Amino acid sequence: MSGDLYRLAMTVLHPGFEGTSAPDWLRRALGEGLGGVVLFARNAIGERLVREVRAENPGVVVAIDEEGGAVTRLEVRTGSSFPGNRALGVVDDVKLTEQVGRQIGRMLADLDITLDYAPSADVNANPANPVIGVRSFGPTPELVSRHTVAYVNGVQGAGVAACAKHFPGHGDTVTDSHLALPTVHASRELLHERDLPPFRAAIGAGVRSIMSGHLLIPALDPSAPATLSRAAMTELLRDELGFDGMLVTDAIEMRAVAAMYSPGEIAVRALGAGVDAICVGLTTEDGLREIRDTIVAAVRDGTLPEERLAEAAARVRALSTWYADRSALREKARHDVDEGVGLRAARAALTTAGTAALDRGPLVVEVNTRFNQAVDPATPTGITAALASLLPDTARVQMEPEGELPAFDDRPVVLVVHDAARHAWVRDTVARALAIRPDVIVVDTGIPAPPEGVTHVATHGVSRVSAVAAAEWLLQ
């Protein structure tokens, strides 16, 4: 029986790893029944790597964060070919959102990836939110619900499982859960009116997976973050909303929960709350075995019912089976290539004020292009590169956070900002630049403040295609 327990415990663990090939310890763990693997940009993801992982366990759930926009793992060096959720919400064409979801699903199907940790179904109700922002389709539940369904249909129509996140909703927070535990000060009634509708809609659309958010929501549970809360994971999500797919944690090394408990203790508490899969963003052989052994010990001492662990493992296997049964959909999607859909969406999402006709290389001043913890540090805004491809004498200066503007000469100046609506110091920097040079062009890649100056462009997202769309407009 103990061998079975160890195998069940391995099935619910979904770790990430260092390196560009599957390390020996990971191969051994896959042979022992490891149920999932999470891939990141650091792994230089390609067909060879996925084949290596599947060679040891063909049914392993291979997962990736490929939202499009700011959060991409496959296109982190160049920026995404898709503009991201906020831009899609601004366009508000559900057919377009479904087409984008389908093309993202097709990219993953080509690599034999099982599960996309997307879309973000969070309603960005708080403009000060430091981590969701442009990752949300927008600020209202109706808009987010429509596009969550369209995105899920697109990805899953291509034979890849989608995952609505971050349940019960990370939109009304002022803390990044990578860094600390956010609290959502909302009544049950407000949660039901504002935060839950997109998840309810995703469940109605047959979403295969939901990711928990590391959020303290006192109206649901005053003592435990949602990931570790039976009230949130079982009573609300399972019993009330009727979700029976695979429930996965957000990465357990995020400080919101890692500051409270050891990885093994987090896993046991999450499983006890009703979660099925434990996402460990980065671990080692010793770390993985410690979590596994803690789960087994909890079953043996009665802390975690064996039936709960068996149910969790069964849901992981059910997701794997769902994927295996959809090879025909993936094959069909492979032939349904629409490489232009991302740029079409990015162009449609542009919000512009004033006019511009750059005819020589500008000085591009990147004001605050160091993004939040969910975004790979290598991700560029792309505006400078997009302009330089059209105007080779484009120059670039990166400002230090809250630093001084560079000296301006007679060249055109393009100020690239992100989330000006959220940062008073960024708005001050824009005002100072405009005082010196009233013809400064402002490009906001995030949640924009009201336009200032002669020319203002909002891309509503960080991606290669959003940058190309903005550069095209500035040269027209």
Short mmCIF file of C-alpha atoms in Angstrom, two decimals:
data_model
loop_
_atom_site.label_atom_id
_atom_site.label_comp_id
_atom_site.label_asym_id
_atom_site.label_seq_id
_atom_site.Cartn_x
_atom_site.Cartn_y
_atom_site.Cartn_z
CA MET A 1 0.00 0.00 0.00
CA SER A 2 2.82 2.41 0.83
CA GLY A 3 4.12 2.23 -2.77
CA ASP A 4 0.67 3.27 -3.96
CA LEU A 5 0.65 6.19 -1.50
CA TYR A 6 4.00 7.44 -2.78
CA ARG A 7 2.74 7.17 -6.36
CA LEU A 8 -0.46 9.06 -5.52
CA ALA A 9 1.60 11.77 -3.82
CA MET A 10 3.85 12.05 -6.90
CA THR A 11 0.84 12.31 -9.22
CA VAL A 12 -0.37 15.54 -7.58
CA LEU A 13 3.04 17.26 -7.74
CA HIS A 14 3.73 19.53 -10.74
CA PRO A 15 7.26 20.99 -10.41
CA GLY A 16 9.39 23.29 -12.54
CA PHE A 17 13.14 22.78 -12.90
CA GLU A 18 16.37 24.51 -13.92
CA GLY A 19 18.05 23.79 -17.26
CA THR A 20 17.19 23.25 -20.90
CA SER A 21 16.89 19.48 -20.73
CA ALA A 22 15.11 17.18 -18.29
CA PRO A 23 17.47 16.55 -15.35
CA ASP A 24 18.06 12.96 -14.21
CA TRP A 25 16.14 13.47 -10.98
CA LEU A 26 13.10 14.66 -12.92
CA ARG A 27 13.26 11.63 -15.22
CA ARG A 28 13.39 9.36 -12.17
CA ALA A 29 10.43 11.16 -10.60
CA LEU A 30 8.44 10.81 -13.84
CA GLY A 31 9.16 7.09 -13.76
CA GLU A 32 7.78 7.04 -10.22
CA GLY A 33 4.50 8.60 -11.36
CA LEU A 34 5.17 12.35 -11.24
CA GLY A 35 1.89 13.74 -12.56
CA GLY A 36 2.94 17.08 -14.03
CA VAL A 37 5.78 19.35 -15.08
CA VAL A 38 5.67 23.14 -15.47
CA LEU A 39 7.85 24.73 -18.14
CA PHE A 40 9.30 28.25 -17.99
CA ALA A 41 11.30 30.47 -20.35
CA ARG A 42 14.49 29.41 -18.55
CA ASN A 43 13.95 25.89 -19.96
CA ALA A 44 14.26 27.08 -23.62
CA ILE A 45 11.05 25.20 -24.39
CA GLY A 46 10.96 23.13 -27.57
CA GLU A 47 9.75 19.81 -28.94
CA ARG A 48 12.91 18.01 -27.83
CA LEU A 49 12.41 18.99 -24.19
CA VAL A 50 8.74 17.97 -24.16
CA ARG A 51 9.67 14.63 -25.79
CA GLU A 52 12.30 14.04 -23.08
CA VAL A 53 9.67 14.64 -20.38
CA ARG A 54 7.04 12.45 -22.06
CA ALA A 55 9.52 9.62 -22.68
CA GLU A 56 9.47 8.79 -18.97
CA ASN A 57 5.71 9.24 -18.49
CA PRO A 58 3.65 9.70 -21.69
CA GLY A 59 0.59 10.86 -19.71
CA VAL A 60 2.37 13.60 -17.75
CA VAL A 61 0.50 16.93 -17.64
CA VAL A 62 2.92 19.40 -19.28
CA ALA A 63 1.89 22.92 -18.27
CA ILE A 64 2.97 26.42 -19.24
CA ASP A 65 2.02 30.07 -18.52
CA GLU A 66 1.27 31.28 -22.04
CA GLU A 67 -1.25 34.07 -21.55
CA GLY A 68 -0.13 36.21 -24.48
CA GLY A 69 0.80 39.84 -23.85
CA ALA A 70 3.10 40.43 -20.90
CA VAL A 71 3.15 36.81 -19.69
CA THR A 72 4.76 34.57 -22.28
CA ARG A 73 7.22 31.70 -21.87
CA LEU A 74 7.64 30.77 -25.54
CA GLU A 75 8.32 34.28 -26.87
CA VAL A 76 9.93 35.97 -23.91
CA ARG A 77 12.97 37.30 -25.81
CA THR A 78 11.02 38.99 -28.60
CA GLY A 79 7.69 39.67 -26.91
CA SER A 80 4.44 37.85 -27.62
CA SER A 81 2.76 37.52 -31.01
CA PHE A 82 -0.54 38.20 -29.21
CA PRO A 83 -1.48 41.46 -27.48
CA GLY A 84 -2.79 40.13 -24.16
CA ASN A 85 -6.14 40.21 -22.39
CA ARG A 86 -6.59 43.93 -21.74
CA ALA A 87 -6.13 44.71 -25.43
CA LEU A 88 -8.66 42.02 -26.37
CA GLY A 89 -11.12 43.47 -23.86
CA VAL A 90 -10.65 46.97 -25.30
CA VAL A 91 -11.49 45.65 -28.79
CA ASP A 92 -14.36 43.61 -27.26
CA ASP A 93 -14.80 41.25 -30.20
CA VAL A 94 -15.33 37.77 -28.75
CA LYS A 95 -14.72 36.11 -32.13
CA LEU A 96 -11.29 37.77 -32.25
CA THR A 97 -10.52 36.65 -28.69
CA GLU A 98 -11.48 33.09 -29.57
CA GLN A 99 -9.24 33.23 -32.67
CA VAL A 100 -6.32 34.44 -30.53
CA GLY A 101 -6.98 31.65 -27.99
CA ARG A 102 -7.05 29.13 -30.81
CA GLN A 103 -3.69 30.28 -32.19
CA ILE A 104 -2.11 30.13 -28.70
CA GLY A 105 -3.60 26.64 -28.34
CA ARG A 106 -2.16 25.71 -31.74
CA MET A 107 1.34 26.83 -30.66
CA LEU A 108 1.07 24.62 -27.57
CA ALA A 109 -0.42 21.71 -29.53
CA ASP A 110 2.61 21.85 -31.85
CA LEU A 111 4.83 21.32 -28.80
CA ASP A 112 2.60 18.60 -27.24
CA ILE A 113 1.87 20.77 -24.17
CA THR A 114 -1.18 19.61 -22.20
CA LEU A 115 -2.26 22.65 -20.22
CA ASP A 116 -2.12 26.41 -20.59
CA TYR A 117 -2.28 28.30 -17.28
CA ALA A 118 -4.54 30.88 -18.97
CA PRO A 119 -6.68 32.90 -19.16
CA SER A 120 -6.58 35.28 -16.24
CA ALA A 121 -10.29 35.51 -15.37
CA ASP A 122 -9.63 38.22 -12.80
CA VAL A 123 -11.79 41.35 -12.94
CA ASN A 124 -9.32 44.24 -12.64
CA ALA A 125 -11.61 46.17 -10.31
CA ASN A 126 -8.80 48.05 -8.58
CA PRO A 127 -6.74 50.30 -10.91
CA ALA A 128 -3.91 50.20 -8.35
CA ASN A 129 -3.53 46.41 -8.78
CA PRO A 130 0.22 45.76 -9.13
CA VAL A 131 0.15 42.27 -10.67
CA ILE A 132 -3.02 41.78 -12.75
CA GLY A 133 -3.56 45.04 -14.66
CA VAL A 134 -3.28 44.35 -18.40
CA ARG A 135 -3.45 40.59 -17.73
CA SER A 136 -7.20 41.08 -17.10
CA PHE A 137 -9.72 41.53 -19.91
CA GLY A 138 -10.99 44.59 -18.04
CA PRO A 139 -12.73 46.15 -15.04
CA THR A 140 -16.27 44.72 -15.33
CA PRO A 141 -17.52 41.16 -14.71
CA GLU A 142 -19.64 41.06 -17.87
CA LEU A 143 -16.72 41.95 -20.14
CA VAL A 144 -14.31 39.57 -18.41
CA SER A 145 -16.87 36.73 -18.48
CA ARG A 146 -17.49 37.09 -22.24
CA HIS A 147 -13.82 37.03 -23.11
CA THR A 148 -12.87 34.34 -20.60
CA VAL A 149 -15.36 32.01 -22.33
CA ALA A 150 -14.10 32.97 -25.79
CA TYR A 151 -10.45 32.41 -24.81
CA VAL A 152 -11.23 29.05 -23.16
CA ASN A 153 -13.17 27.95 -26.24
CA GLY A 154 -10.27 28.98 -28.46
CA VAL A 155 -7.56 27.12 -26.53
CA GLN A 156 -9.64 24.02 -25.81
CA GLY A 157 -10.99 23.96 -29.36
CA ALA A 158 -7.36 23.42 -30.38
CA GLY A 159 -7.19 20.36 -28.11
CA VAL A 160 -5.19 21.95 -25.26
CA ALA A 161 -6.62 22.37 -21.75
CA ALA A 162 -7.21 25.93 -20.48
CA CYS A 163 -7.00 27.08 -16.85
CA ALA A 164 -9.02 30.02 -15.48
CA LYS A 165 -7.09 31.90 -12.79
CA HIS A 166 -6.69 33.18 -10.01
CA PHE A 167 -9.76 31.89 -8.13
CA PRO A 168 -11.69 33.48 -6.44
CA GLY A 169 -10.29 36.59 -8.17
CA HIS A 170 -7.05 38.59 -7.85
CA GLY A 171 -8.44 41.79 -9.38
CA ASP A 172 -9.17 43.85 -6.26
CA THR A 173 -5.75 43.68 -4.60
CA VAL A 174 -2.98 46.19 -3.98
CA THR A 175 -0.38 43.52 -3.17
CA ASP A 176 1.48 41.19 -5.54
CA SER A 177 1.05 37.64 -4.15
CA HIS A 178 4.54 36.78 -5.42
CA LEU A 179 5.81 39.09 -2.66
CA ALA A 180 3.25 39.00 0.18
CA LEU A 181 -0.26 37.82 1.02
CA PRO A 182 -2.90 40.13 -0.51
CA THR A 183 -6.22 40.65 1.28
CA VAL A 184 -9.45 41.09 -0.66
CA HIS A 185 -11.78 43.22 1.48
CA ALA A 186 -15.02 42.26 -0.24
CA SER A 187 -18.29 40.93 1.12
CA ARG A 188 -19.64 37.60 -0.12
CA GLU A 189 -22.24 39.56 -2.05
CA LEU A 190 -19.60 41.64 -3.84
CA LEU A 191 -17.54 38.52 -4.64
CA HIS A 192 -20.64 36.93 -6.21
CA GLU A 193 -21.49 40.07 -8.18
CA ARG A 194 -17.99 41.06 -9.29
CA ASP A 195 -15.28 38.40 -8.98
CA LEU A 196 -17.02 35.07 -9.43
CA PRO A 197 -19.02 35.56 -12.68
CA PRO A 198 -16.02 34.93 -15.00
CA PHE A 199 -15.22 31.69 -13.15
CA ARG A 200 -18.86 30.64 -13.26
CA ALA A 201 -18.84 31.38 -17.01
CA ALA A 202 -15.61 29.41 -17.53
CA ILE A 203 -17.07 26.43 -15.68
CA GLY A 204 -20.18 26.68 -17.86
CA ALA A 205 -17.91 26.63 -20.94
CA GLY A 206 -16.25 23.43 -19.73
CA VAL A 207 -12.87 24.80 -18.64
CA ARG A 208 -10.71 21.79 -17.68
CA SER A 209 -8.67 23.48 -14.95
CA ILE A 210 -8.84 26.35 -12.47
CA MET A 211 -5.88 27.87 -10.59
CA SER A 212 -6.26 29.12 -7.04
CA GLY A 213 -5.03 32.54 -6.01
CA HIS A 214 -2.97 33.02 -2.86
CA LEU A 215 -5.45 35.55 -1.48
CA LEU A 216 -6.85 36.15 1.98
CA ILE A 217 -10.58 36.78 1.65
CA PRO A 218 -11.97 37.24 5.17
CA ALA A 219 -15.59 37.02 3.94
CA LEU A 220 -14.84 33.42 2.89
CA ASP A 221 -12.21 32.43 5.43
CA PRO A 222 -10.63 34.85 7.90
CA SER A 223 -7.63 32.63 8.69
CA ALA A 224 -6.43 30.81 5.55
CA PRO A 225 -5.48 32.03 2.06
CA ALA A 226 -7.91 30.72 -0.59
CA THR A 227 -5.41 28.08 -1.80
CA LEU A 228 -5.41 26.53 1.68
CA SER A 229 -9.07 27.16 2.48
CA ARG A 230 -11.70 24.43 2.33
CA ALA A 231 -14.38 27.16 2.37
CA ALA A 232 -12.97 28.61 -0.86
CA MET A 233 -11.74 25.51 -2.71
CA THR A 234 -14.41 22.94 -1.80
CA GLU A 235 -17.49 24.68 -0.41
CA LEU A 236 -17.46 27.58 -2.90
CA LEU A 237 -15.74 26.26 -6.03
CA ARG A 238 -16.77 22.59 -5.93
CA ASP A 239 -20.08 22.57 -4.09
CA GLU A 240 -21.55 25.95 -4.98
CA LEU A 241 -20.13 26.61 -8.47
CA GLY A 242 -20.05 22.94 -9.46
CA PHE A 243 -16.47 22.68 -10.77
CA ASP A 244 -15.25 19.11 -11.10
CA GLY A 245 -12.08 19.61 -13.17
CA MET A 246 -8.46 19.79 -12.00
CA LEU A 247 -7.80 22.50 -9.43
CA VAL A 248 -4.15 23.59 -9.33
CA THR A 249 -2.38 25.94 -6.93
CA ASP A 250 -0.55 29.02 -8.02
CA ALA A 251 3.18 28.43 -7.44
CA ILE A 252 3.71 27.51 -3.80
CA GLU A 253 7.06 29.28 -3.47
CA MET A 254 5.26 32.63 -3.82
CA ARG A 255 5.74 34.57 -0.59
CA ALA A 256 1.99 34.87 0.02
CA VAL A 257 2.01 31.26 1.26
CA ALA A 258 5.72 30.41 1.49
CA ALA A 259 6.11 32.88 4.36
CA MET A 260 3.55 30.88 6.36
CA TYR A 261 4.48 27.22 5.93
CA SER A 262 7.06 24.82 4.50
CA PRO A 263 6.42 23.53 0.95
CA GLY A 264 5.28 20.15 2.27
CA GLU A 265 2.88 21.74 4.73
CA ILE A 266 1.45 24.01 2.01
CA ALA A 267 0.88 20.94 -0.19
CA VAL A 268 -0.90 19.01 2.58
CA ARG A 269 -3.11 21.97 3.50
CA ALA A 270 -3.95 22.71 -0.16
CA LEU A 271 -4.88 19.07 -0.81
CA GLY A 272 -6.98 19.05 2.36
CA ALA A 273 -8.75 22.19 1.14
CA GLY A 274 -9.72 20.48 -2.12
CA VAL A 275 -6.86 21.27 -4.52
CA ASP A 276 -5.72 18.49 -6.89
CA ALA A 277 -2.33 19.60 -8.20
CA ILE A 278 0.51 21.40 -6.46
CA CYS A 279 2.44 23.76 -8.72
CA VAL A 280 6.03 24.11 -7.49
CA GLY A 281 7.58 26.73 -9.76
CA LEU A 282 11.14 25.66 -9.09
CA THR A 283 12.45 22.75 -7.05
CA THR A 284 15.19 20.13 -6.75
CA GLU A 285 15.19 16.39 -6.20
CA ASP A 286 15.45 16.84 -2.42
CA GLY A 287 12.72 19.49 -2.41
CA LEU A 288 10.34 17.34 -4.44
CA ARG A 289 10.88 14.25 -2.30
CA GLU A 290 10.42 16.25 0.89
CA ILE A 291 7.00 17.46 -0.33
CA ARG A 292 6.06 13.92 -1.40
CA ASP A 293 7.13 12.45 1.95
CA THR A 294 5.22 15.13 3.89
CA ILE A 295 2.05 14.26 1.96
CA VAL A 296 2.52 10.52 2.62
CA ALA A 297 3.17 11.16 6.32
CA ALA A 298 -0.01 13.29 6.52
CA VAL A 299 -2.07 10.43 5.08
CA ARG A 300 -0.51 7.94 7.47
CA ASP A 301 -1.16 10.05 10.56
CA GLY A 302 -4.72 10.86 9.47
CA THR A 303 -4.18 14.57 8.79
CA LEU A 304 -5.02 14.09 5.10
CA PRO A 305 -7.64 11.47 4.18
CA GLU A 306 -6.31 8.95 1.67
CA GLU A 307 -9.58 9.26 -0.29
CA ARG A 308 -8.87 12.99 -0.78
CA LEU A 309 -5.38 12.27 -2.14
CA ALA A 310 -6.76 9.54 -4.42
CA GLU A 311 -9.47 11.90 -5.69
CA ALA A 312 -6.86 14.60 -6.43
CA ALA A 313 -4.66 12.13 -8.34
CA ALA A 314 -7.69 10.92 -10.30
CA ARG A 315 -8.48 14.48 -11.40
CA VAL A 316 -4.90 14.93 -12.62
CA ARG A 317 -5.18 11.69 -14.60
CA ALA A 318 -8.59 12.77 -15.96
CA LEU A 319 -7.03 15.93 -17.40
CA SER A 320 -4.31 13.83 -19.02
CA THR A 321 -6.98 11.54 -20.52
CA TRP A 322 -8.97 14.51 -21.82
CA TYR A 323 -5.84 15.71 -23.63
CA ALA A 324 -5.06 12.25 -25.03
CA ASP A 325 -8.59 12.01 -26.43
CA ARG A 326 -8.28 15.28 -28.38
CA SER A 327 -5.44 14.53 -30.80
CA ALA A 328 -7.81 15.04 -33.76
CA LEU A 329 -8.61 18.59 -32.59
CA ARG A 330 -4.90 19.35 -32.25
CA GLU A 331 -4.19 17.95 -35.72
CA LYS A 332 -6.94 20.12 -37.19
CA ALA A 333 -5.64 23.22 -35.35
CA ARG A 334 -2.12 22.62 -36.71
CA HIS A 335 -3.46 23.27 -40.20
CA ASP A 336 -5.46 26.32 -39.12
CA VAL A 337 -2.60 28.83 -39.06
CA ASP A 338 -3.49 32.53 -38.74
CA GLU A 339 -0.20 34.30 -38.08
CA GLY A 340 -1.72 37.74 -38.52
CA VAL A 341 -4.43 37.55 -35.87
CA GLY A 342 -2.27 38.95 -33.06
CA LEU A 343 -1.24 42.03 -35.03
CA ARG A 344 -4.83 42.59 -36.19
CA ALA A 345 -5.95 42.51 -32.57
CA ALA A 346 -3.12 44.81 -31.46
CA ARG A 347 -3.97 47.37 -34.15
CA ALA A 348 -7.64 47.31 -33.22
CA ALA A 349 -6.77 47.82 -29.54
CA LEU A 350 -4.71 51.00 -30.02
CA THR A 351 -6.24 54.09 -28.42
CA THR A 352 -4.73 57.25 -29.88
CA ALA A 353 -5.00 60.99 -29.33
CA GLY A 354 -3.47 63.62 -31.55
CA THR A 355 -1.34 62.98 -34.62
CA ALA A 356 2.18 61.81 -35.30
CA ALA A 357 4.31 61.35 -38.36
CA LEU A 358 7.81 60.40 -37.26
CA ASP A 359 10.16 60.74 -40.22
CA ARG A 360 13.47 60.23 -38.41
CA GLY A 361 14.75 58.18 -35.51
CA PRO A 362 13.47 59.46 -32.17
CA LEU A 363 15.06 59.34 -28.75
CA VAL A 364 13.01 56.67 -26.96
CA VAL A 365 12.98 57.16 -23.18
CA GLU A 366 11.80 54.02 -21.37
CA VAL A 367 10.48 55.33 -18.07
CA ASN A 368 9.31 52.31 -16.03
CA THR A 369 9.60 49.18 -18.08
CA ARG A 370 10.61 46.84 -15.29
CA PHE A 371 7.44 44.84 -14.87
CA ASN A 372 5.89 42.85 -12.01
CA GLN A 373 6.93 39.46 -10.65
CA ALA A 374 4.67 37.48 -12.99
CA VAL A 375 6.54 38.80 -16.03
CA ASP A 376 9.89 37.27 -17.02
CA PRO A 377 12.59 39.95 -16.51
CA ALA A 378 13.79 39.42 -20.09
CA THR A 379 10.48 40.59 -21.58
CA PRO A 380 10.93 43.86 -23.53
CA THR A 381 8.19 46.42 -24.16
CA GLY A 382 9.32 46.20 -27.76
CA ILE A 383 8.55 49.84 -28.64
CA THR A 384 12.21 50.73 -29.17
CA ALA A 385 12.86 47.65 -31.31
CA ALA A 386 9.71 48.22 -33.37
CA LEU A 387 10.66 51.85 -34.06
CA ALA A 388 14.31 50.97 -34.78
CA SER A 389 13.21 48.41 -37.38
CA LEU A 390 11.43 51.23 -39.24
CA LEU A 391 13.79 54.11 -38.35
CA PRO A 392 17.32 52.70 -37.89
CA ASP A 393 18.69 55.84 -36.20
CA THR A 394 16.30 55.37 -33.23
CA ALA A 395 18.14 55.80 -29.89
CA ARG A 396 17.15 54.45 -26.49
CA VAL A 397 17.59 55.54 -22.87
CA GLN A 398 16.29 53.50 -19.92
CA MET A 399 15.49 55.69 -16.94
CA GLU A 400 16.22 54.49 -13.46
CA PRO A 401 13.04 54.09 -11.34
CA GLU A 402 11.96 57.59 -10.30
CA GLY A 403 15.14 58.89 -11.93
CA GLU A 404 15.91 62.02 -13.94
CA LEU A 405 14.96 62.56 -17.56
CA PRO A 406 17.88 62.58 -20.00
CA ALA A 407 18.81 65.78 -21.84
CA PHE A 408 16.70 66.33 -24.94
CA ASP A 409 18.20 67.57 -28.24
CA ASP A 410 16.37 68.35 -31.46
CA ARG A 411 15.34 64.75 -32.13
CA PRO A 412 11.71 63.68 -31.67
CA VAL A 413 11.15 62.21 -28.18
CA VAL A 414 9.02 59.15 -27.47
CA LEU A 415 8.32 58.54 -23.78
CA VAL A 416 7.40 54.88 -23.12
CA VAL A 417 5.54 54.39 -19.83
CA HIS A 418 3.65 51.50 -18.26
CA ASP A 419 0.55 51.82 -16.07
CA ALA A 420 0.65 55.62 -15.74
CA ALA A 421 -2.79 55.35 -14.10
CA ARG A 422 -1.12 53.50 -11.23
CA HIS A 423 2.07 55.53 -10.67
CA ALA A 424 2.02 59.20 -9.60
CA TRP A 425 5.77 59.49 -10.25
CA VAL A 426 5.28 58.31 -13.84
CA ARG A 427 2.58 60.94 -14.39
CA ASP A 428 4.95 63.54 -12.88
CA THR A 429 7.71 62.41 -15.26
CA VAL A 430 5.36 62.79 -18.23
CA ALA A 431 4.40 66.29 -17.03
CA ARG A 432 8.07 67.29 -16.62
CA ALA A 433 8.92 66.01 -20.10
CA LEU A 434 6.00 67.90 -21.63
CA ALA A 435 7.07 71.09 -19.84
CA ILE A 436 10.48 70.84 -21.50
CA ARG A 437 9.23 69.58 -24.86
CA PRO A 438 5.48 70.00 -25.52
CA ASP A 439 5.81 67.79 -28.61
CA VAL A 440 6.86 64.69 -26.63
CA ILE A 441 4.98 61.57 -27.80
CA VAL A 442 3.71 59.41 -24.92
CA VAL A 443 3.19 55.67 -25.41
CA ASP A 444 1.59 53.78 -22.49
CA THR A 445 1.86 49.98 -22.62
CA GLY A 446 -0.28 49.40 -19.54
CA ILE A 447 -3.36 50.92 -17.89
CA PRO A 448 -3.12 54.50 -19.19
CA ALA A 449 -3.76 57.78 -17.42
CA PRO A 450 -5.89 60.38 -19.28
CA PRO A 451 -3.91 61.48 -22.37
CA GLU A 452 -1.58 64.43 -21.98
CA GLY A 453 0.39 66.28 -24.61
CA VAL A 454 0.01 66.54 -28.36
CA THR A 455 0.25 62.81 -29.09
CA HIS A 456 -0.69 59.88 -26.84
CA VAL A 457 -0.84 56.19 -27.74
CA ALA A 458 -2.16 53.46 -25.44
CA THR A 459 -1.38 49.88 -26.53
CA HIS A 460 -3.16 48.30 -23.52
CA GLY A 461 -0.52 45.61 -23.39
CA VAL A 462 3.11 44.56 -23.55
CA SER A 463 3.80 42.45 -26.63
CA ARG A 464 5.77 42.46 -29.85
CA VAL A 465 2.61 43.02 -31.90
CA SER A 466 1.38 45.86 -29.66
CA ALA A 467 4.74 47.58 -30.17
CA VAL A 468 4.61 47.06 -33.94
CA ALA A 469 1.06 48.46 -34.07
CA ALA A 470 2.15 51.56 -32.09
CA ALA A 471 5.26 52.10 -34.25
CA GLU A 472 3.22 51.81 -37.46
CA TRP A 473 0.76 54.40 -36.19
CA LEU A 474 3.54 56.81 -35.17
CA LEU A 475 4.99 56.70 -38.68
CA GLN A 476 1.76 57.06 -40.61
#
